[in-house]
Amino acid sequence: RTRGGQSHSLRLGADFFANDKNTITGAFSYRLSNNNNTSDITYRNFVDTFDETGFTGVSTRNEETEEFEPNMEFSLIHKKTYEKKGHDWTNTIQYQSSLEDAFSQFEELYYDENLELSGQDNLFQRASNEEGVKSWLLQSDYVYPFGKEGKLEAGYRGSLRYIDNDYLVEEFFDDE
């Protein structure tokens, strides 16, 4: 099996200090990957039954896959601090989007016990898979310290996720 490809990433972020108690942070990241993978498998086929034993042939399977994967994430965070140390409130909104688009071709060839190509059982396939995920996250965390070591914490976390997966396999025959 051979795997190869390239990935490129970009990440940006910035803090805005509205005043000494309020900070807004924005962050953005993007990653793009292109991959090319190949796989070669050889099977040596034998039979072992009461009636016969021995070598029956060879089959080879070759797979070539190309993948395209863009991924993006954006987040916005607001943090408010209060006079009392440890007393703060943080709110986050985040969006993520990822896609994996893959195309594969398969060729499976069968050779008889004399290692001659057997045309009747050969298999040719191609497959495409497009899988996308989009998600939103909303989170709020509140912390209020009290007493010597006490702390009240409250929060909310909600997310929405959309997943789409389109998969197609096609099979071709020698006579078509």
PDB file of C-alpha atoms in Angstrom:
ATOM      1  CA  ARG A   1       0.000   0.000   0.000  1.00  0.00           C
ATOM      2  CA  THR A   2       1.302   3.420  -0.904  1.00  0.00           C
ATOM      3  CA  ARG A   3      -0.172   6.578   0.589  1.00  0.00           C
ATOM      4  CA  GLY A   4       0.794  10.040  -0.502  1.00  0.00           C
ATOM      5  CA  GLY A   5      -0.445  13.547  -0.822  1.00  0.00           C
ATOM      6  CA  GLN A   6      -0.160  17.067   0.434  1.00  0.00           C
ATOM      7  CA  SER A   7      -1.847  19.115   3.136  1.00  0.00           C
ATOM      8  CA  HIS A   8      -1.781  22.861   3.579  1.00  0.00           C
ATOM      9  CA  SER A   9      -3.038  24.665   6.686  1.00  0.00           C
ATOM     10  CA  LEU A  10      -3.797  28.257   7.567  1.00  0.00           C
ATOM     11  CA  ARG A  11      -4.707  29.525  11.042  1.00  0.00           C
ATOM     12  CA  LEU A  12      -5.525  33.093  12.015  1.00  0.00           C
ATOM     13  CA  GLY A  13      -6.625  34.528  15.329  1.00  0.00           C
ATOM     14  CA  ALA A  14      -7.003  37.861  17.062  1.00  0.00           C
ATOM     15  CA  ASP A  15      -7.986  39.235  20.454  1.00  0.00           C
ATOM     16  CA  PHE A  16      -9.916  42.470  20.891  1.00  0.00           C
ATOM     17  CA  PHE A  17      -9.760  43.972  24.384  1.00  0.00           C
ATOM     18  CA  ALA A  18     -12.941  46.052  24.617  1.00  0.00           C
ATOM     19  CA  ASN A  19     -11.891  47.110  28.129  1.00  0.00           C
ATOM     20  CA  ASP A  20     -10.034  45.522  31.054  1.00  0.00           C
ATOM     21  CA  LYS A  21     -13.027  43.211  31.771  1.00  0.00           C
ATOM     22  CA  ASN A  22     -14.162  42.143  28.267  1.00  0.00           C
ATOM     23  CA  THR A  23     -12.174  40.264  25.653  1.00  0.00           C
ATOM     24  CA  ILE A  24     -13.410  39.053  22.262  1.00  0.00           C
ATOM     25  CA  THR A  25     -11.363  36.390  20.480  1.00  0.00           C
ATOM     26  CA  GLY A  26     -11.845  35.343  16.875  1.00  0.00           C
ATOM     27  CA  ALA A  27     -10.106  32.386  15.262  1.00  0.00           C
ATOM     28  CA  PHE A  28     -10.212  30.875  11.795  1.00  0.00           C
ATOM     29  CA  SER A  29      -8.484  27.780  10.439  1.00  0.00           C
ATOM     30  CA  TYR A  30      -8.498  26.145   7.035  1.00  0.00           C
ATOM     31  CA  ARG A  31      -6.844  22.904   5.906  1.00  0.00           C
ATOM     32  CA  LEU A  32      -6.761  21.502   2.395  1.00  0.00           C
ATOM     33  CA  SER A  33      -5.555  17.962   1.713  1.00  0.00           C
ATOM     34  CA  ASN A  34      -5.101  16.119  -1.573  1.00  0.00           C
ATOM     35  CA  ASN A  35      -4.160  12.461  -1.321  1.00  0.00           C
ATOM     36  CA  ASN A  36      -3.354   9.718  -3.815  1.00  0.00           C
ATOM     37  CA  ASN A  37      -3.299   6.146  -2.539  1.00  0.00           C
ATOM     38  CA  THR A  38      -2.637   2.820  -4.246  1.00  0.00           C
ATOM     39  CA  SER A  39      -2.999  -0.696  -2.972  1.00  0.00           C
ATOM     40  CA  ASP A  40      -1.897  -3.957  -4.625  1.00  0.00           C
ATOM     41  CA  ILE A  41      -2.919  -7.317  -3.142  1.00  0.00           C
ATOM     42  CA  THR A  42      -2.073 -10.782  -4.484  1.00  0.00           C
ATOM     43  CA  TYR A  43      -4.044 -13.853  -3.395  1.00  0.00           C
ATOM     44  CA  ARG A  44      -2.756 -17.364  -3.992  1.00  0.00           C
ATOM     45  CA  ASN A  45      -5.763 -19.658  -4.079  1.00  0.00           C
ATOM     46  CA  PHE A  46      -5.708 -23.260  -2.878  1.00  0.00           C
ATOM     47  CA  VAL A  47      -8.390 -25.871  -2.400  1.00  0.00           C
ATOM     48  CA  ASP A  48      -8.287 -28.468   0.344  1.00  0.00           C
ATOM     49  CA  THR A  49     -11.290 -30.805   0.373  1.00  0.00           C
ATOM     50  CA  PHE A  50     -11.883 -34.533   0.613  1.00  0.00           C
ATOM     51  CA  ASP A  51     -11.895 -34.787  -3.185  1.00  0.00           C
ATOM     52  CA  GLU A  52      -8.986 -32.560  -4.173  1.00  0.00           C
ATOM     53  CA  THR A  53      -6.059 -30.580  -2.821  1.00  0.00           C
ATOM     54  CA  GLY A  54      -3.858 -28.094  -4.567  1.00  0.00           C
ATOM     55  CA  PHE A  55      -3.200 -24.777  -6.198  1.00  0.00           C
ATOM     56  CA  THR A  56      -6.149 -23.341  -8.140  1.00  0.00           C
ATOM     57  CA  GLY A  57      -4.870 -19.966  -9.265  1.00  0.00           C
ATOM     58  CA  VAL A  58      -3.966 -16.409  -8.381  1.00  0.00           C
ATOM     59  CA  SER A  59      -6.007 -13.253  -8.103  1.00  0.00           C
ATOM     60  CA  THR A  60      -4.669  -9.723  -7.960  1.00  0.00           C
ATOM     61  CA  ARG A  61      -6.535  -6.666  -6.738  1.00  0.00           C
ATOM     62  CA  ASN A  62      -5.396  -3.133  -7.518  1.00  0.00           C
ATOM     63  CA  GLU A  63      -6.998  -0.037  -6.013  1.00  0.00           C
ATOM     64  CA  GLU A  64      -6.244   3.587  -6.861  1.00  0.00           C
ATOM     65  CA  THR A  65      -7.854   6.329  -4.782  1.00  0.00           C
ATOM     66  CA  GLU A  66      -7.826  10.108  -5.051  1.00  0.00           C
ATOM     67  CA  GLU A  67      -9.076  12.143  -2.064  1.00  0.00           C
ATOM     68  CA  PHE A  68      -9.838  15.845  -1.756  1.00  0.00           C
ATOM     69  CA  GLU A  69     -10.455  17.128   1.797  1.00  0.00           C
ATOM     70  CA  PRO A  70     -11.090  20.800   2.619  1.00  0.00           C
ATOM     71  CA  ASN A  71     -11.801  21.594   6.299  1.00  0.00           C
ATOM     72  CA  MET A  72     -12.722  24.921   7.881  1.00  0.00           C
ATOM     73  CA  GLU A  73     -13.387  26.127  11.449  1.00  0.00           C
ATOM     74  CA  PHE A  74     -14.429  29.513  12.786  1.00  0.00           C
ATOM     75  CA  SER A  75     -14.905  30.467  16.435  1.00  0.00           C
ATOM     76  CA  LEU A  76     -15.871  33.611  18.292  1.00  0.00           C
ATOM     77  CA  ILE A  77     -15.378  33.819  22.072  1.00  0.00           C
ATOM     78  CA  HIS A  78     -16.443  36.542  24.507  1.00  0.00           C
ATOM     79  CA  LYS A  79     -14.990  36.459  28.035  1.00  0.00           C
ATOM     80  CA  LYS A  80     -16.167  38.813  30.752  1.00  0.00           C
ATOM     81  CA  THR A  81     -14.257  38.973  34.034  1.00  0.00           C
ATOM     82  CA  TYR A  82     -15.583  40.540  37.234  1.00  0.00           C
ATOM     83  CA  GLU A  83     -13.898  42.252  40.176  1.00  0.00           C
ATOM     84  CA  LYS A  84     -13.725  39.108  42.293  1.00  0.00           C
ATOM     85  CA  LYS A  85     -10.844  36.809  41.289  1.00  0.00           C
ATOM     86  CA  GLY A  86     -12.110  33.690  39.470  1.00  0.00           C
ATOM     87  CA  HIS A  87     -15.513  35.233  38.699  1.00  0.00           C
ATOM     88  CA  ASP A  88     -16.054  35.120  34.934  1.00  0.00           C
ATOM     89  CA  TRP A  89     -18.481  34.351  32.154  1.00  0.00           C
ATOM     90  CA  THR A  90     -17.400  32.903  28.797  1.00  0.00           C
ATOM     91  CA  ASN A  91     -19.562  32.532  25.681  1.00  0.00           C
ATOM     92  CA  THR A  92     -18.466  30.644  22.580  1.00  0.00           C
ATOM     93  CA  ILE A  93     -19.936  30.125  19.129  1.00  0.00           C
ATOM     94  CA  GLN A  94     -18.153  27.797  16.721  1.00  0.00           C
ATOM     95  CA  TYR A  95     -18.776  26.593  13.165  1.00  0.00           C
ATOM     96  CA  GLN A  96     -17.009  23.651  11.503  1.00  0.00           C
ATOM     97  CA  SER A  97     -17.273  22.365   7.963  1.00  0.00           C
ATOM     98  CA  SER A  98     -15.435  19.394   6.502  1.00  0.00           C
ATOM     99  CA  LEU A  99     -15.690  17.498   3.248  1.00  0.00           C
ATOM    100  CA  GLU A 100     -14.084  14.284   2.079  1.00  0.00           C
ATOM    101  CA  ASP A 101     -14.474  13.616  -1.625  1.00  0.00           C
ATOM    102  CA  ALA A 102     -12.913  10.300  -2.686  1.00  0.00           C
ATOM    103  CA  PHE A 103     -12.858   8.468  -6.008  1.00  0.00           C
ATOM    104  CA  SER A 104     -11.531   4.887  -6.268  1.00  0.00           C
ATOM    105  CA  GLN A 105     -10.960   2.448  -9.100  1.00  0.00           C
ATOM    106  CA  PHE A 106     -10.615  -1.290  -8.513  1.00  0.00           C
ATOM    107  CA  GLU A 107      -9.324  -3.964 -10.856  1.00  0.00           C
ATOM    108  CA  GLU A 108      -9.399  -7.597  -9.801  1.00  0.00           C
ATOM    109  CA  LEU A 109      -7.916 -10.139 -12.198  1.00  0.00           C
ATOM    110  CA  TYR A 110      -8.089 -13.924 -11.921  1.00  0.00           C
ATOM    111  CA  TYR A 111      -5.434 -16.309 -13.254  1.00  0.00           C
ATOM    112  CA  ASP A 112      -5.959 -20.072 -13.449  1.00  0.00           C
ATOM    113  CA  GLU A 113      -3.588 -22.755 -12.142  1.00  0.00           C
ATOM    114  CA  ASN A 114      -1.420 -22.297 -15.295  1.00  0.00           C
ATOM    115  CA  LEU A 115      -1.230 -18.563 -14.512  1.00  0.00           C
ATOM    116  CA  GLU A 116      -3.208 -17.710 -17.624  1.00  0.00           C
ATOM    117  CA  LEU A 117      -5.659 -14.855 -17.384  1.00  0.00           C
ATOM    118  CA  SER A 118      -9.192 -16.090 -16.841  1.00  0.00           C
ATOM    119  CA  GLY A 119     -11.488 -13.498 -18.427  1.00  0.00           C
ATOM    120  CA  GLN A 120     -14.763 -14.722 -16.977  1.00  0.00           C
ATOM    121  CA  ASP A 121     -14.304 -13.745 -13.309  1.00  0.00           C
ATOM    122  CA  ASN A 122     -12.422 -10.449 -13.672  1.00  0.00           C
ATOM    123  CA  LEU A 123     -13.912  -7.536 -11.765  1.00  0.00           C
ATOM    124  CA  PHE A 124     -13.745  -3.828 -12.565  1.00  0.00           C
ATOM    125  CA  GLN A 125     -15.321  -1.340 -10.174  1.00  0.00           C
ATOM    126  CA  ARG A 126     -15.232   2.318  -9.344  1.00  0.00           C
ATOM    127  CA  ALA A 127     -16.544   4.008  -6.257  1.00  0.00           C
ATOM    128  CA  SER A 128     -17.149   7.590  -5.289  1.00  0.00           C
ATOM    129  CA  ASN A 129     -17.819   8.842  -1.797  1.00  0.00           C
ATOM    130  CA  GLU A 130     -18.670  12.402  -0.846  1.00  0.00           C
ATOM    131  CA  GLU A 131     -19.003  12.861   2.896  1.00  0.00           C
ATOM    132  CA  GLY A 132     -19.713  16.254   4.393  1.00  0.00           C
ATOM    133  CA  VAL A 133     -20.105  17.369   7.993  1.00  0.00           C
ATOM    134  CA  LYS A 134     -21.272  20.786   9.152  1.00  0.00           C
ATOM    135  CA  SER A 135     -21.683  21.597  12.815  1.00  0.00           C
ATOM    136  CA  TRP A 136     -22.511  24.515  15.062  1.00  0.00           C
ATOM    137  CA  LEU A 137     -21.549  24.731  18.738  1.00  0.00           C
ATOM    138  CA  LEU A 138     -22.940  27.196  21.242  1.00  0.00           C
ATOM    139  CA  GLN A 139     -21.498  27.186  24.759  1.00  0.00           C
ATOM    140  CA  SER A 140     -21.808  29.416  27.819  1.00  0.00           C
ATOM    141  CA  ASP A 141     -19.862  28.935  31.084  1.00  0.00           C
ATOM    142  CA  TYR A 142     -20.366  30.969  34.265  1.00  0.00           C
ATOM    143  CA  VAL A 143     -18.108  30.704  37.350  1.00  0.00           C
ATOM    144  CA  TYR A 144     -18.789  32.435  40.683  1.00  0.00           C
ATOM    145  CA  PRO A 145     -16.360  31.794  43.571  1.00  0.00           C
ATOM    146  CA  PHE A 146     -17.610  32.011  47.156  1.00  0.00           C
ATOM    147  CA  GLY A 147     -16.212  31.377  50.604  1.00  0.00           C
ATOM    148  CA  LYS A 148     -12.659  30.168  50.995  1.00  0.00           C
ATOM    149  CA  GLU A 149     -12.691  27.395  48.384  1.00  0.00           C
ATOM    150  CA  GLY A 150     -16.269  27.261  47.115  1.00  0.00           C
ATOM    151  CA  LYS A 151     -17.266  27.766  43.537  1.00  0.00           C
ATOM    152  CA  LEU A 152     -20.607  27.838  41.721  1.00  0.00           C
ATOM    153  CA  GLU A 153     -20.401  26.771  38.100  1.00  0.00           C
ATOM    154  CA  ALA A 154     -23.219  26.783  35.557  1.00  0.00           C
ATOM    155  CA  GLY A 155     -23.203  26.348  31.848  1.00  0.00           C
ATOM    156  CA  TYR A 156     -24.889  25.402  28.637  1.00  0.00           C
ATOM    157  CA  ARG A 157     -23.604  23.478  25.654  1.00  0.00           C
ATOM    158  CA  GLY A 158     -25.650  22.846  22.555  1.00  0.00           C
ATOM    159  CA  SER A 159     -24.685  21.628  19.129  1.00  0.00           C
ATOM    160  CA  LEU A 160     -26.267  21.037  15.752  1.00  0.00           C
ATOM    161  CA  ARG A 161     -24.673  18.604  13.350  1.00  0.00           C
ATOM    162  CA  TYR A 162     -25.527  17.842   9.742  1.00  0.00           C
ATOM    163  CA  ILE A 163     -23.937  14.824   8.056  1.00  0.00           C
ATOM    164  CA  ASP A 164     -24.350  14.042   4.371  1.00  0.00           C
ATOM    165  CA  ASN A 165     -22.885  10.925   2.776  1.00  0.00           C
ATOM    166  CA  ASP A 166     -23.299  10.035  -0.898  1.00  0.00           C
ATOM    167  CA  TYR A 167     -21.725   6.718  -1.864  1.00  0.00           C
ATOM    168  CA  LEU A 168     -21.838   5.089  -5.287  1.00  0.00           C
ATOM    169  CA  VAL A 169     -20.284   1.820  -6.500  1.00  0.00           C
ATOM    170  CA  GLU A 170     -20.343   0.828 -10.152  1.00  0.00           C
ATOM    171  CA  GLU A 171     -19.310  -2.529 -11.580  1.00  0.00           C
ATOM    172  CA  PHE A 172     -18.152  -3.081 -15.154  1.00  0.00           C
ATOM    173  CA  PHE A 173     -17.765  -6.292 -17.142  1.00  0.00           C
ATOM    174  CA  ASP A 174     -15.328  -7.230 -19.923  1.00  0.00           C
ATOM    175  CA  ASP A 175     -18.071  -7.539 -22.518  1.00  0.00           C
ATOM    176  CA  GLU A 176     -19.617  -4.087 -21.855  1.00  0.00           C
TER     177      GLU A 176
END
